mmCIF file of C-alpha atoms and ligand atoms in Angstrom:
data_model
loop_
_atom_site.group_PDB
_atom_site.id
_atom_site.type_symbol
_atom_site.label_atom_id
_atom_site.label_comp_id
_atom_site.label_asym_id
_atom_site.label_seq_id
_atom_site.Cartn_x
_atom_site.Cartn_y
_atom_site.Cartn_z
ATOM 1 C CA MET U 29 -73.721 55.980 -104.035
ATOM 2 C CA SER U 30 -75.533 53.044 -105.656
ATOM 3 C CA LEU U 31 -79.162 52.238 -104.855
ATOM 4 C CA VAL U 32 -78.126 49.149 -102.881
ATOM 5 C CA ASN U 33 -75.643 51.159 -100.860
ATOM 6 C CA ARG U 34 -78.239 53.877 -100.244
ATOM 7 C CA LEU U 35 -80.631 51.214 -98.960
ATOM 8 C CA ILE U 36 -77.964 49.782 -96.687
ATOM 9 C CA ALA U 37 -77.088 53.247 -95.383
ATOM 10 C CA SER U 38 -80.765 53.954 -94.651
ATOM 11 C CA THR U 39 -80.785 51.066 -92.143
ATOM 12 C CA LEU U 40 -78.179 52.818 -89.977
ATOM 13 C CA PRO U 41 -80.571 54.696 -87.670
ATOM 14 C CA PHE U 42 -81.928 51.296 -86.574
ATOM 15 C CA VAL U 43 -78.530 49.917 -85.576
ATOM 16 C CA PRO U 44 -78.085 50.107 -81.772
ATOM 17 C CA ARG U 45 -75.726 52.847 -80.579
ATOM 18 C CA ALA U 46 -73.580 50.292 -78.735
ATOM 19 C CA VAL U 47 -72.925 48.391 -81.963
ATOM 20 C CA ILE U 48 -71.957 51.615 -83.789
ATOM 21 C CA GLY U 49 -69.752 52.445 -80.794
ATOM 22 C CA ARG U 50 -67.912 49.148 -80.877
ATOM 23 C CA PHE U 51 -67.467 49.354 -84.596
ATOM 24 C CA SER U 52 -66.221 52.967 -84.449
ATOM 25 C CA GLU U 53 -63.384 52.145 -82.078
ATOM 26 C CA ARG U 54 -60.869 51.934 -84.887
ATOM 27 C CA TYR U 55 -61.837 55.358 -86.340
ATOM 28 C CA ILE U 56 -61.954 57.356 -83.115
ATOM 29 C CA ALA U 57 -59.263 57.643 -80.450
ATOM 30 C CA GLY U 58 -61.864 57.590 -77.661
ATOM 31 C CA PRO U 59 -63.986 59.993 -75.647
ATOM 32 C CA SER U 60 -61.170 61.774 -73.754
ATOM 33 C CA LEU U 61 -58.091 63.894 -74.404
ATOM 34 C CA ASP U 62 -56.015 61.176 -72.723
ATOM 35 C CA ASP U 63 -57.234 58.753 -75.408
ATOM 36 C CA ALA U 64 -56.206 61.174 -78.154
ATOM 37 C CA MET U 65 -52.742 61.690 -76.634
ATOM 38 C CA ARG U 66 -52.210 57.929 -76.312
ATOM 39 C CA VAL U 67 -53.114 57.356 -79.974
ATOM 40 C CA VAL U 68 -50.952 60.262 -81.176
ATOM 41 C CA LYS U 69 -47.964 58.868 -79.247
ATOM 42 C CA GLU U 70 -48.514 55.439 -80.804
ATOM 43 C CA LEU U 71 -48.692 57.009 -84.273
ATOM 44 C CA ASN U 72 -45.551 59.061 -83.687
ATOM 45 C CA GLN U 73 -43.748 55.852 -82.715
ATOM 46 C CA THR U 74 -44.627 54.376 -86.116
ATOM 47 C CA GLY U 75 -43.216 57.408 -87.943
ATOM 48 C CA ALA U 76 -46.568 59.108 -88.612
ATOM 49 C CA VAL U 77 -47.500 62.609 -87.486
ATOM 50 C CA ALA U 78 -51.073 63.494 -86.503
ATOM 51 C CA THR U 79 -53.753 66.138 -86.626
ATOM 52 C CA VAL U 80 -56.287 66.045 -83.807
ATOM 53 C CA ASP U 81 -59.966 66.944 -84.089
ATOM 54 C CA VAL U 82 -62.188 67.486 -81.058
ATOM 55 C CA LEU U 83 -65.514 66.001 -82.111
ATOM 56 C CA GLY U 84 -68.257 68.571 -81.766
ATOM 57 C CA GLU U 85 -70.367 69.964 -84.625
ATOM 58 C CA HIS U 86 -73.938 71.238 -84.748
ATOM 59 C CA LEU U 87 -74.326 73.492 -81.718
ATOM 60 C CA THR U 88 -77.723 74.098 -80.243
ATOM 61 C CA ARG U 89 -76.582 77.180 -78.270
ATOM 62 C CA ILE U 90 -73.693 79.545 -79.054
ATOM 63 C CA GLU U 91 -72.384 79.078 -75.482
ATOM 64 C CA GLU U 92 -71.380 75.533 -76.462
ATOM 65 C CA ALA U 93 -68.739 77.116 -78.689
ATOM 66 C CA ASP U 94 -66.948 78.348 -75.526
ATOM 67 C CA GLN U 95 -66.595 74.751 -74.374
ATOM 68 C CA ALA U 96 -65.208 73.752 -77.791
ATOM 69 C CA LEU U 97 -62.636 76.561 -77.595
ATOM 70 C CA ARG U 98 -61.604 75.450 -74.091
ATOM 71 C CA SER U 99 -61.198 71.848 -75.292
ATOM 72 C CA TYR U 100 -58.943 73.023 -78.122
ATOM 73 C CA GLU U 101 -56.873 75.212 -75.810
ATOM 74 C CA GLU U 102 -56.402 72.241 -73.506
ATOM 75 C CA LEU U 103 -55.428 70.069 -76.490
ATOM 76 C CA ILE U 104 -52.852 72.605 -77.726
ATOM 77 C CA ALA U 105 -51.333 72.818 -74.232
ATOM 78 C CA ARG U 106 -51.105 69.003 -73.899
ATOM 79 C CA ILE U 107 -49.475 68.630 -77.342
ATOM 80 C CA ALA U 108 -46.839 71.194 -76.351
ATOM 81 C CA ARG U 109 -46.298 69.780 -72.860
ATOM 82 C CA GLU U 110 -45.964 66.177 -73.997
ATOM 83 C CA ARG U 111 -43.947 67.140 -77.103
ATOM 84 C CA VAL U 112 -45.910 64.987 -79.504
ATOM 85 C CA ASP U 113 -45.930 65.689 -83.237
ATOM 86 C CA ALA U 114 -49.507 66.760 -83.914
ATOM 87 C CA THR U 115 -51.376 69.727 -85.358
ATOM 88 C CA ILE U 116 -54.991 70.813 -84.792
ATOM 89 C CA SER U 117 -58.036 70.306 -87.042
ATOM 90 C CA VAL U 118 -61.186 72.262 -86.325
ATOM 91 C CA LYS U 119 -64.706 72.542 -87.716
ATOM 92 C CA LEU U 120 -66.029 76.094 -87.735
ATOM 93 C CA THR U 121 -69.575 74.988 -86.918
ATOM 94 C CA ALA U 122 -68.221 73.642 -83.607
ATOM 95 C CA LEU U 123 -67.057 77.191 -82.866
ATOM 96 C CA GLY U 124 -70.392 78.755 -83.796
ATOM 97 C CA LEU U 125 -70.141 79.565 -87.534
ATOM 98 C CA GLN U 126 -73.828 79.018 -88.154
ATOM 99 C CA LYS U 127 -75.035 80.590 -84.896
ATOM 100 C CA ASP U 128 -72.888 83.707 -84.714
ATOM 101 C CA PRO U 129 -70.061 84.197 -87.244
ATOM 102 C CA ALA U 130 -68.533 87.062 -85.208
ATOM 103 C CA VAL U 131 -68.197 84.806 -82.129
ATOM 104 C CA CYS U 132 -66.773 82.077 -84.359
ATOM 105 C CA PHE U 133 -64.117 84.447 -85.759
ATOM 106 C CA ASP U 134 -63.236 85.662 -82.281
ATOM 107 C CA HIS U 135 -62.864 82.085 -81.005
ATOM 108 C CA MET U 136 -60.778 81.121 -84.028
ATOM 109 C CA ARG U 137 -58.450 84.072 -83.418
ATOM 110 C CA LYS U 138 -57.926 82.878 -79.839
ATOM 111 C CA LEU U 139 -57.385 79.317 -80.999
ATOM 112 C CA CYS U 140 -54.887 80.320 -83.717
ATOM 113 C CA ALA U 141 -53.035 82.579 -81.277
ATOM 114 C CA ALA U 142 -52.773 79.742 -78.737
ATOM 115 C CA ALA U 143 -51.488 77.420 -81.480
ATOM 116 C CA ARG U 144 -48.974 79.982 -82.746
ATOM 117 C CA ASP U 145 -47.667 80.621 -79.217
ATOM 118 C CA ALA U 146 -47.224 76.859 -78.749
ATOM 119 C CA GLY U 147 -45.497 76.460 -82.134
ATOM 120 C CA ASN U 148 -48.474 74.575 -83.557
ATOM 121 C CA LEU U 149 -50.622 74.860 -86.705
ATOM 122 C CA VAL U 150 -54.366 74.853 -87.304
ATOM 123 C CA THR U 151 -56.269 73.432 -90.281
ATOM 124 C CA ILE U 152 -59.895 74.444 -90.760
ATOM 125 C CA ASP U 153 -61.880 71.398 -91.918
ATOM 126 C CA MET U 154 -64.393 71.899 -94.711
ATOM 127 C CA GLU U 155 -68.004 71.028 -93.967
ATOM 128 C CA ASP U 156 -71.054 70.856 -96.264
ATOM 129 C CA SER U 157 -71.487 73.295 -99.137
ATOM 130 C CA SER U 158 -73.615 75.702 -97.087
ATOM 131 C CA CYS U 159 -70.375 76.523 -95.213
ATOM 132 C CA THR U 160 -67.859 76.725 -98.096
ATOM 133 C CA THR U 161 -67.912 80.475 -98.803
ATOM 134 C CA ALA U 162 -68.027 81.431 -95.114
ATOM 135 C CA THR U 163 -65.164 79.016 -94.338
ATOM 136 C CA LEU U 164 -62.916 80.350 -97.112
ATOM 137 C CA ASP U 165 -63.701 83.963 -96.127
ATOM 138 C CA LEU U 166 -62.900 83.325 -92.477
ATOM 139 C CA TYR U 167 -59.761 81.384 -93.415
ATOM 140 C CA ARG U 168 -58.509 84.371 -95.470
ATOM 141 C CA LYS U 169 -59.246 86.830 -92.650
ATOM 142 C CA LEU U 170 -57.327 84.625 -90.206
ATOM 143 C CA ARG U 171 -54.433 84.079 -92.574
ATOM 144 C CA ARG U 172 -53.597 87.810 -92.592
ATOM 145 C CA GLU U 173 -52.725 87.436 -88.923
ATOM 146 C CA PHE U 174 -51.738 83.744 -88.782
ATOM 147 C CA PRO U 175 -49.872 82.774 -91.982
ATOM 148 C CA GLY U 176 -49.645 79.097 -90.963
ATOM 149 C CA VAL U 177 -53.409 78.489 -90.867
ATOM 150 C CA GLY U 178 -54.708 76.056 -93.489
ATOM 151 C CA THR U 179 -58.024 74.886 -94.854
ATOM 152 C CA VAL U 180 -59.546 72.152 -96.989
ATOM 153 C CA ILE U 181 -60.677 71.899 -100.611
ATOM 154 C CA GLN U 182 -63.111 69.175 -101.692
ATOM 155 C CA ALA U 183 -62.512 67.759 -105.174
ATOM 156 C CA TYR U 184 -66.183 66.810 -105.635
ATOM 157 C CA LEU U 185 -67.317 70.456 -105.613
ATOM 158 C CA ARG U 186 -67.802 72.050 -109.019
ATOM 159 C CA ARG U 187 -66.620 75.394 -107.607
ATOM 160 C CA SER U 188 -63.266 74.006 -106.358
ATOM 161 C CA LYS U 189 -61.410 74.611 -109.635
ATOM 162 C CA ALA U 190 -62.018 78.376 -109.360
ATOM 163 C CA ASP U 191 -61.281 78.364 -105.610
ATOM 164 C CA VAL U 192 -58.007 76.538 -106.163
ATOM 165 C CA VAL U 193 -56.790 78.970 -108.824
ATOM 166 C CA THR U 194 -57.072 81.792 -106.269
ATOM 167 C CA LEU U 195 -55.695 79.743 -103.371
ATOM 168 C CA ALA U 196 -52.705 78.566 -105.412
ATOM 169 C CA ALA U 197 -51.850 82.208 -106.203
ATOM 170 C CA GLU U 198 -51.953 82.875 -102.451
ATOM 171 C CA LYS U 199 -49.598 79.909 -101.787
ATOM 172 C CA ALA U 200 -52.141 78.572 -99.331
ATOM 173 C CA HIS U 201 -51.781 75.606 -96.953
ATOM 174 C CA ILE U 202 -54.419 73.252 -98.317
ATOM 175 C CA ARG U 203 -55.655 69.783 -97.446
ATOM 176 C CA LEU U 204 -57.120 68.309 -100.613
ATOM 177 C CA CYS U 205 -59.748 65.581 -100.218
ATOM 178 C CA LYS U 206 -62.646 64.178 -102.240
ATOM 179 C CA GLY U 207 -65.387 65.504 -99.915
ATOM 180 C CA ILE U 208 -67.535 63.569 -97.506
ATOM 181 C CA TYR U 209 -70.980 65.221 -97.418
ATOM 182 C CA ILE U 210 -73.911 64.233 -99.606
ATOM 183 C CA GLU U 211 -74.397 67.209 -101.939
ATOM 184 C CA PRO U 212 -76.910 67.943 -104.735
ATOM 185 C CA ARG U 213 -75.708 67.321 -108.298
ATOM 186 C CA PRO U 214 -75.624 71.024 -109.342
ATOM 187 C CA ILE U 215 -73.072 71.561 -106.547
ATOM 188 C CA ALA U 216 -70.958 68.416 -106.601
ATOM 189 C CA TYR U 217 -69.837 65.883 -109.173
ATOM 190 C CA ARG U 218 -71.386 62.478 -108.606
ATOM 191 C CA ASP U 219 -69.255 60.434 -110.981
ATOM 192 C CA PRO U 220 -66.281 58.981 -109.037
ATOM 193 C CA ASP U 221 -64.075 59.144 -112.147
ATOM 194 C CA ILE U 222 -64.722 62.877 -112.514
ATOM 195 C CA VAL U 223 -64.023 63.431 -108.802
ATOM 196 C CA ARG U 224 -60.712 61.592 -109.197
ATOM 197 C CA ALA U 225 -59.752 63.518 -112.345
ATOM 198 C CA ASN U 226 -60.653 66.776 -110.625
ATOM 199 C CA PHE U 227 -58.614 65.790 -107.553
ATOM 200 C CA THR U 228 -55.548 65.245 -109.757
ATOM 201 C CA ASP U 229 -56.066 68.550 -111.635
ATOM 202 C CA LEU U 230 -56.535 70.524 -108.417
ATOM 203 C CA LEU U 231 -53.478 68.884 -106.877
ATOM 204 C CA ALA U 232 -51.377 69.820 -109.921
ATOM 205 C CA THR U 233 -52.552 73.457 -109.765
ATOM 206 C CA LEU U 234 -51.796 73.704 -106.054
ATOM 207 C CA LEU U 235 -48.386 72.027 -106.204
ATOM 208 C CA ARG U 236 -47.304 73.970 -109.317
ATOM 209 C CA GLY U 237 -48.360 77.202 -107.587
ATOM 210 C CA GLY U 238 -46.162 76.432 -104.562
ATOM 211 C CA SER U 239 -48.887 75.684 -102.024
ATOM 212 C CA TYR U 240 -48.171 73.262 -99.197
ATOM 213 C CA VAL U 241 -50.631 70.418 -99.825
ATOM 214 C CA GLY U 242 -51.967 67.742 -97.505
ATOM 215 C CA ILE U 243 -52.896 65.007 -99.982
ATOM 216 C CA ALA U 244 -55.779 63.443 -98.055
ATOM 217 C CA THR U 245 -56.879 60.197 -99.647
ATOM 218 C CA HIS U 246 -56.772 56.417 -99.284
ATOM 219 C CA ASP U 247 -57.550 55.960 -102.958
ATOM 220 C CA GLU U 248 -54.412 54.327 -104.300
ATOM 221 C CA ILE U 249 -54.853 55.608 -107.842
ATOM 222 C CA LEU U 250 -54.855 59.163 -106.477
ATOM 223 C CA VAL U 251 -51.805 58.392 -104.359
ATOM 224 C CA TRP U 252 -50.163 57.066 -107.537
ATOM 225 C CA HIS U 253 -51.036 60.257 -109.470
ATOM 226 C CA ALA U 254 -49.732 62.352 -106.576
ATOM 227 C CA LEU U 255 -46.428 60.467 -106.524
ATOM 228 C CA ARG U 256 -46.114 60.906 -110.289
ATOM 229 C CA LEU U 257 -46.676 64.675 -109.945
ATOM 230 C CA ILE U 258 -44.247 64.956 -107.022
ATOM 231 C CA ASP U 259 -41.594 63.245 -109.173
ATOM 232 C CA GLU U 260 -42.349 65.293 -112.246
ATOM 233 C CA LEU U 261 -42.156 68.580 -110.312
ATOM 234 C CA GLU U 262 -39.067 67.342 -108.403
ATOM 235 C CA LEU U 263 -40.676 68.469 -105.178
ATOM 236 C CA ASP U 264 -38.840 68.426 -101.923
ATOM 237 C CA ARG U 265 -40.409 66.178 -99.249
ATOM 238 C CA SER U 266 -41.116 69.336 -97.237
ATOM 239 C CA ALA U 267 -43.480 70.709 -99.931
ATOM 240 C CA TYR U 268 -46.362 68.317 -99.284
ATOM 241 C CA GLU U 269 -47.586 65.507 -97.059
ATOM 242 C CA PHE U 270 -50.001 62.597 -97.333
ATOM 243 C CA GLN U 271 -52.913 62.423 -94.928
ATOM 244 C CA MET U 272 -55.139 59.534 -93.919
ATOM 245 C CA LEU U 273 -57.937 58.890 -91.445
ATOM 246 C CA LEU U 274 -57.352 56.920 -88.266
ATOM 247 C CA GLY U 275 -58.299 53.284 -88.805
ATOM 248 C CA VAL U 276 -58.227 53.337 -92.618
ATOM 249 C CA ASP U 277 -55.723 51.399 -94.774
ATOM 250 C CA GLU U 278 -52.797 51.171 -92.391
ATOM 251 C CA GLU U 279 -50.883 49.207 -94.992
ATOM 252 C CA LEU U 280 -50.904 52.101 -97.476
ATOM 253 C CA ARG U 281 -49.913 54.360 -94.595
ATOM 254 C CA ARG U 282 -46.859 52.178 -93.903
ATOM 255 C CA ILE U 283 -45.922 52.007 -97.596
ATOM 256 C CA LEU U 284 -45.821 55.815 -97.813
ATOM 257 C CA ILE U 285 -43.907 56.226 -94.545
ATOM 258 C CA ASN U 286 -41.351 53.598 -95.580
ATOM 259 C CA ALA U 287 -40.868 55.425 -98.880
ATOM 260 C CA GLY U 288 -39.909 58.520 -96.878
ATOM 261 C CA HIS U 289 -43.030 60.666 -97.290
ATOM 262 C CA ARG U 290 -44.494 62.654 -94.448
ATOM 263 C CA LEU U 291 -47.768 60.999 -93.418
ATOM 264 C CA ARG U 292 -50.316 62.649 -91.138
ATOM 265 C CA VAL U 293 -53.152 60.718 -89.509
ATOM 266 C CA TYR U 294 -56.406 62.482 -88.636
ATOM 267 C CA VAL U 295 -57.266 61.585 -85.038
ATOM 268 C CA PRO U 296 -60.787 62.448 -83.867
ATOM 269 C CA TYR U 297 -61.688 62.181 -80.206
ATOM 270 C CA GLY U 298 -64.413 63.387 -77.883
ATOM 271 C CA ALA U 299 -67.828 62.794 -76.457
ATOM 272 C CA HIS U 300 -69.576 63.467 -79.798
ATOM 273 C CA TRP U 301 -68.306 60.283 -81.402
ATOM 274 C CA TYR U 302 -71.729 59.095 -82.589
ATOM 275 C CA ALA U 303 -72.383 61.787 -85.264
ATOM 276 C CA TYR U 304 -68.862 61.354 -86.613
ATOM 277 C CA SER U 305 -69.217 57.572 -86.801
ATOM 278 C CA MET U 306 -72.567 57.792 -88.570
ATOM 279 C CA ARG U 307 -71.075 60.109 -91.200
ATOM 280 C CA ARG U 308 -68.144 57.752 -91.822
ATOM 281 C CA LEU U 309 -70.521 54.810 -92.078
ATOM 282 C CA LYS U 310 -72.931 56.563 -94.438
ATOM 283 C CA GLU U 311 -69.980 57.458 -96.604
ATOM 284 C CA ASN U 312 -68.783 53.918 -96.894
ATOM 285 C CA PRO U 313 -71.743 51.508 -96.918
ATOM 286 C CA ASN U 314 -69.328 48.608 -97.423
ATOM 287 C CA ILE U 315 -68.567 49.036 -93.745
ATOM 288 C CA VAL U 316 -72.266 49.224 -92.899
ATOM 289 C CA GLY U 317 -72.566 45.654 -94.140
ATOM 290 C CA HIS U 318 -69.940 44.664 -91.561
ATOM 291 C CA VAL U 319 -71.783 46.597 -88.834
ATOM 292 C CA LEU U 320 -74.998 44.746 -89.589
ATOM 293 C CA LYS U 321 -73.192 41.385 -89.548
ATOM 294 C CA HIS U 322 -71.615 42.359 -86.237
ATOM 295 C CA MET U 323 -75.058 43.239 -84.847
ATOM 296 C CA PHE U 324 -76.587 39.903 -85.804
ATOM 297 C CA ARG U 325 -73.591 37.929 -84.567
ATOM 298 C CA ASN U 326 -73.901 39.536 -81.144
HETATM 299 P P1 LIG O 430 -62.496 56.445 -101.377
HETATM 300 O O1 LIG O 430 -63.702 56.858 -100.596
HETATM 301 O O2 LIG O 430 -62.705 55.999 -102.771
HETATM 302 O O3 LIG O 430 -61.708 55.393 -100.555
HETATM 303 C C1 LIG O 430 -60.610 54.687 -101.086
HETATM 304 C C2 LIG O 430 -60.483 53.397 -100.298
HETATM 305 O O4 LIG O 430 -60.148 53.735 -98.953
HETATM 306 C C3 LIG O 430 -61.808 52.627 -100.194
HETATM 307 O O5 LIG O 430 -61.944 51.695 -101.184
HETATM 308 C C4 LIG O 430 -61.736 52.011 -98.839
HETATM 309 O O6 LIG O 430 -61.029 50.793 -98.953
HETATM 310 C C5 LIG O 430 -60.887 52.954 -98.049
HETATM 311 N N1 LIG O 430 -61.709 53.831 -97.204
HETATM 312 C C6 LIG O 430 -62.046 55.113 -97.435
HETATM 313 N N2 LIG O 430 -62.762 55.613 -96.414
HETATM 314 C C7 LIG O 430 -62.886 54.602 -95.523
HETATM 315 C C8 LIG O 430 -63.507 54.479 -94.266
HETATM 316 N N3 LIG O 430 -64.165 55.495 -93.694
HETATM 317 N N4 LIG O 430 -63.406 53.286 -93.641
HETATM 318 C C9 LIG O 430 -62.744 52.244 -94.185
HETATM 319 N N5 LIG O 430 -62.143 52.304 -95.376
HETATM 320 C C10 LIG O 430 -62.209 53.452 -96.036
HETATM 321 N N6 LIG O 430 -63.882 65.461 -96.068
HETATM 322 C C11 LIG O 430 -64.519 66.672 -96.030
HETATM 323 O O7 LIG O 430 -65.561 66.848 -96.658
HETATM 324 N N7 LIG O 430 -63.985 67.687 -95.269
HETATM 325 C C12 LIG O 430 -62.827 67.557 -94.581
HETATM 326 O O8 LIG O 430 -62.381 68.499 -93.936
HETATM 327 C C13 LIG O 430 -62.161 66.292 -94.635
HETATM 328 N N8 LIG O 430 -61.004 66.091 -93.946
HETATM 329 C C14 LIG O 430 -60.293 64.907 -94.157
HETATM 330 C C15 LIG O 430 -59.055 64.730 -93.565
HETATM 331 C C16 LIG O 430 -58.288 63.614 -93.856
HETATM 332 C C17 LIG O 430 -56.932 63.469 -93.255
HETATM 333 C C18 LIG O 430 -58.805 62.617 -94.747
HETATM 334 C C19 LIG O 430 -57.995 61.424 -95.125
HETATM 335 C C20 LIG O 430 -60.060 62.764 -95.274
HETATM 336 C C21 LIG O 430 -60.825 63.885 -94.979
HETATM 337 N N9 LIG O 430 -62.105 64.042 -95.496
HETATM 338 C C22 LIG O 430 -62.731 65.266 -95.396
HETATM 339 C C23 LIG O 430 -62.807 62.857 -96.073
HETATM 340 C C24 LIG O 430 -62.648 62.778 -97.563
HETATM 341 O O9 LIG O 430 -63.362 63.793 -98.190
HETATM 342 C C25 LIG O 430 -63.148 61.424 -98.096
HETATM 343 O O10 LIG O 430 -64.492 61.311 -97.848
HETATM 344 C C26 LIG O 430 -62.435 60.217 -97.518
HETATM 345 O O11 LIG O 430 -61.068 60.453 -97.415
HETATM 346 C C27 LIG O 430 -62.620 58.988 -98.449
HETATM 347 O O12 LIG O 430 -62.159 59.287 -99.731
HETATM 348 P P2 LIG O 430 -60.882 58.616 -100.397
HETATM 349 O O13 LIG O 430 -60.169 59.671 -101.176
HETATM 350 O O14 LIG O 430 -60.088 57.909 -99.392
HETATM 351 O O15 LIG O 430 -61.478 57.668 -101.494
#
């Protein structure tokens, strides 16, 4: 992030919550499960599939993980009942990873079992680098029992090359993204060109190894590289999918759908919309400029 962008991002805590809320509307389905279901139905009508995330994160008490599990169970039931095309995305910290890993594993087993029984699939989101090893370990433990469970690899992490070699050999279900958290340089590449090159290398390793990959990016050069690889490897459309965030580059989304690729949109919803919005905004200070303009206009 450039110095100017860092400066812009540092103004965020002073932007009124209501302004962030109004601006976040396009990135978040809304506070309730009904909102999420409405957005998923709209996406399905446009030919996109979805993955739904119940916004939570950073528990203060382990008991809050029970509520997160209940919200996910309710979500899985609604998806099955209303026959929409959507999977589940979950952050392990919302289920207690950093408070009590044993409780987190137990909750994840229940969640994966509920998804399996409903014919659904779970992807474990990847959080900051303090969670990477624990997330991959828990993912592997779950996968013995639930072969459909997937997780995420972040191309900005220096360790990802080694992780991907092992995951590709396991024919894992992987969402590949650049990575959203601000990490120290010894842990993550800072140079956007290196992150892109690494993304393409990791994607090639995963696809060549026969993993199912969710290619999660709005960066058109990466989409171009992915399409080139898909062609070169003569992959069937069922071997991969593209993934994008709700509210980001709907035009690129349409281009990929019209070309016949499976396209999944990440749909966050829930009461904890503020932390999610702040992260998205810090990641992309270009949008912060718009938020500030919005604030002064109103
Ligand atoms: P880049 O950031 O370069 O964006 C490319 C272009 O897309 C930009 O120029 C801009 O136009 C547009 N764009 C990108 N983000 C935007 C935004 N928020 N608002 C408006 N425009 C935007 N990360 C992580 O660490 N763990 C995870 O589990 C996940 N999960 C995940 C799921 C899915 C489906 C997606 C698409 C992404 C994630 N991410 C994630 C986030 C990911 O790591 C990354 O931060 C964002 O996708 C942005 O990176 P791009 O590859 O899109 O490139």
